[in-house]
Amino acid sequence: MQFFDLSQQFNLSNILVPRKTLDDLKEQHWFLSKVRVEYNCIQEHDILQGQVVLKSNQNIEIELEWQIVDTGHELQVLFKGIEAITVDETLVVVKGAQIIDENNCPISTQLLSLWIDGTLLPLLPHIRQEIKARLNLWDYVEYED
């Protein structure tokens, strides 16, 4: 039998959506679930960007925005708002859980971004190659004859 503290006001989403700490997320197995591409062929600049969905074995999803930068000798995948400076605000979207700190308070986007950069991305060392492998980059590269 489950008991509720009637002295607290409950939000239904807090009951249905699990609350996880960053340490809880670190213990899960993460993999690349989806890659989406946004490419505007009408604009003059050749910036290839999109979103990537990382999913855990406990059905928690983290959506990140990425862009491909041509360094002159390779096409490099950078995550916007984490590794690449963005002009507009970039949101990291988490689905399937509410991320909280040790005081049971929701964490900030900045803290989540630092965790992604310092912990999650190193857990997925081949993420950039996987993103590029799911794209047909030949469609976006121009060669001179």
Short mmCIF file of C-alpha atoms in Angstrom, two decimals:
data_model
loop_
_atom_site.label_atom_id
_atom_site.label_comp_id
_atom_site.label_asym_id
_atom_site.label_seq_id
_atom_site.Cartn_x
_atom_site.Cartn_y
_atom_site.Cartn_z
CA MET A 1 0.00 0.00 0.00
CA GLN A 2 1.30 3.45 -0.89
CA PHE A 3 0.80 6.42 1.44
CA PHE A 4 0.88 10.10 0.54
CA ASP A 5 1.74 13.00 2.79
CA LEU A 6 -1.50 14.99 2.77
CA SER A 7 0.26 18.07 4.13
CA GLN A 8 1.93 18.54 0.72
CA GLN A 9 0.28 19.71 -2.46
CA PHE A 10 0.85 17.13 -5.18
CA ASN A 11 1.38 17.76 -8.84
CA LEU A 12 0.20 14.83 -10.95
CA SER A 13 3.26 15.05 -13.23
CA ASN A 14 5.54 14.68 -10.18
CA ILE A 15 3.85 11.37 -9.41
CA LEU A 16 3.84 10.04 -12.98
CA VAL A 17 7.28 11.30 -14.04
CA PRO A 18 10.20 9.79 -12.12
CA ARG A 19 12.59 12.16 -10.36
CA LYS A 20 16.23 11.43 -11.09
CA THR A 21 19.51 12.99 -10.02
CA LEU A 22 22.50 13.43 -12.29
CA ASP A 23 24.15 10.49 -10.51
CA ASP A 24 21.10 8.37 -11.39
CA LEU A 25 21.46 9.36 -15.04
CA LYS A 26 25.16 8.52 -15.02
CA GLU A 27 24.41 4.93 -13.96
CA GLN A 28 22.14 4.31 -16.97
CA HIS A 29 23.18 2.95 -20.34
CA TRP A 30 22.89 5.66 -23.04
CA PHE A 31 22.67 5.25 -26.82
CA LEU A 32 21.88 7.31 -29.91
CA SER A 33 18.17 6.97 -30.64
CA LYS A 34 17.36 9.51 -33.39
CA VAL A 35 19.08 12.05 -35.61
CA ARG A 36 17.09 14.84 -37.27
CA VAL A 37 18.50 17.22 -39.87
CA GLU A 38 17.52 20.81 -40.62
CA TYR A 39 18.95 22.13 -43.87
CA ASN A 40 17.67 25.18 -45.72
CA CYS A 41 18.87 25.00 -49.31
CA ILE A 42 17.43 28.45 -50.06
CA GLN A 43 19.77 30.28 -47.70
CA GLU A 44 23.28 31.15 -48.86
CA HIS A 45 25.21 29.69 -45.92
CA ASP A 46 25.90 25.97 -45.83
CA ILE A 47 25.30 25.25 -42.18
CA LEU A 48 24.04 21.77 -41.51
CA GLN A 49 22.29 21.43 -38.17
CA GLY A 50 19.67 19.36 -36.43
CA GLN A 51 18.76 17.52 -33.28
CA VAL A 52 19.93 14.29 -31.74
CA VAL A 53 17.98 12.22 -29.22
CA LEU A 54 19.99 10.24 -26.70
CA LYS A 55 17.99 7.55 -24.91
CA SER A 56 18.73 5.54 -21.78
CA ASN A 57 17.82 1.99 -20.93
CA GLN A 58 15.17 3.44 -18.58
CA ASN A 59 13.42 5.34 -21.42
CA ILE A 60 14.74 8.76 -20.48
CA GLU A 61 15.50 10.95 -23.50
CA ILE A 62 17.81 13.94 -23.80
CA GLU A 63 17.45 16.00 -26.96
CA LEU A 64 20.41 18.14 -28.03
CA GLU A 65 20.89 20.48 -30.96
CA TRP A 66 23.99 20.04 -33.10
CA GLN A 67 25.66 21.65 -36.07
CA ILE A 68 28.38 20.56 -38.45
CA VAL A 69 31.34 22.89 -38.85
CA ASP A 70 33.79 22.56 -41.74
CA THR A 71 37.28 23.04 -40.26
CA GLY A 72 38.95 22.86 -43.67
CA HIS A 73 40.09 19.27 -43.35
CA GLU A 74 37.12 17.60 -41.64
CA LEU A 75 33.45 18.04 -40.88
CA GLN A 76 33.17 18.40 -37.10
CA VAL A 77 29.99 17.83 -35.10
CA LEU A 78 29.50 20.36 -32.27
CA PHE A 79 26.66 20.41 -29.80
CA LYS A 80 25.03 23.84 -29.69
CA GLY A 81 24.98 25.55 -26.32
CA ILE A 82 27.51 23.06 -24.97
CA GLU A 83 30.52 23.06 -27.32
CA ALA A 84 29.46 25.75 -29.79
CA ILE A 85 28.33 29.26 -28.91
CA THR A 86 24.86 30.03 -30.18
CA VAL A 87 23.25 33.36 -30.88
CA ASP A 88 19.77 32.20 -29.99
CA GLU A 89 18.84 30.34 -26.84
CA THR A 90 19.36 26.60 -27.08
CA LEU A 91 17.32 24.34 -24.88
CA VAL A 92 18.29 20.89 -23.75
CA VAL A 93 15.07 18.90 -23.63
CA VAL A 94 14.71 16.02 -21.17
CA LYS A 95 11.76 13.65 -21.54
CA GLY A 96 10.73 10.82 -19.26
CA ALA A 97 12.14 12.22 -16.01
CA GLN A 98 12.44 15.36 -13.94
CA ILE A 99 16.10 16.04 -13.13
CA ILE A 100 16.61 17.16 -9.52
CA ASP A 101 19.55 17.96 -7.25
CA GLU A 102 20.33 16.44 -3.85
CA ASN A 103 17.87 18.91 -2.24
CA ASN A 104 15.02 17.61 -4.44
CA CYS A 105 14.93 20.88 -6.46
CA PRO A 106 14.94 20.97 -10.29
CA ILE A 107 18.41 21.64 -11.68
CA SER A 108 19.23 24.52 -14.01
CA THR A 109 19.83 24.16 -17.74
CA GLN A 110 23.39 25.40 -17.24
CA LEU A 111 24.14 22.63 -14.73
CA LEU A 112 22.58 20.05 -17.03
CA SER A 113 24.69 21.36 -19.94
CA LEU A 114 27.86 21.06 -17.83
CA TRP A 115 26.91 17.50 -16.88
CA ILE A 116 26.27 16.60 -20.53
CA ASP A 117 29.65 18.01 -21.55
CA GLY A 118 31.63 16.52 -18.66
CA THR A 119 29.85 13.21 -18.06
CA LEU A 120 27.35 12.14 -20.73
CA LEU A 121 29.40 12.87 -23.87
CA PRO A 122 32.46 10.99 -22.51
CA LEU A 123 30.13 8.01 -21.88
CA LEU A 124 29.37 8.09 -25.63
CA PRO A 125 32.86 8.46 -27.16
CA HIS A 126 31.74 7.67 -30.74
CA ILE A 127 28.62 9.85 -30.77
CA ARG A 128 29.97 12.22 -33.44
CA GLN A 129 30.87 9.38 -35.79
CA GLU A 130 27.43 7.85 -35.23
CA ILE A 131 25.71 11.13 -36.12
CA LYS A 132 27.81 11.50 -39.27
CA ALA A 133 27.18 7.86 -40.18
CA ARG A 134 23.42 8.46 -40.13
CA LEU A 135 23.76 11.44 -42.49
CA ASN A 136 24.62 11.30 -46.15
CA LEU A 137 27.20 14.07 -45.95
CA TRP A 138 27.98 13.81 -49.66
CA ASP A 139 24.70 15.68 -50.23
CA TYR A 140 26.01 18.69 -48.30
CA VAL A 141 29.60 18.98 -49.58
CA GLU A 142 30.45 20.82 -52.79
CA TYR A 143 33.49 19.86 -54.85
CA GLU A 144 35.12 21.77 -57.69
CA ASP A 145 35.84 19.97 -60.97
#
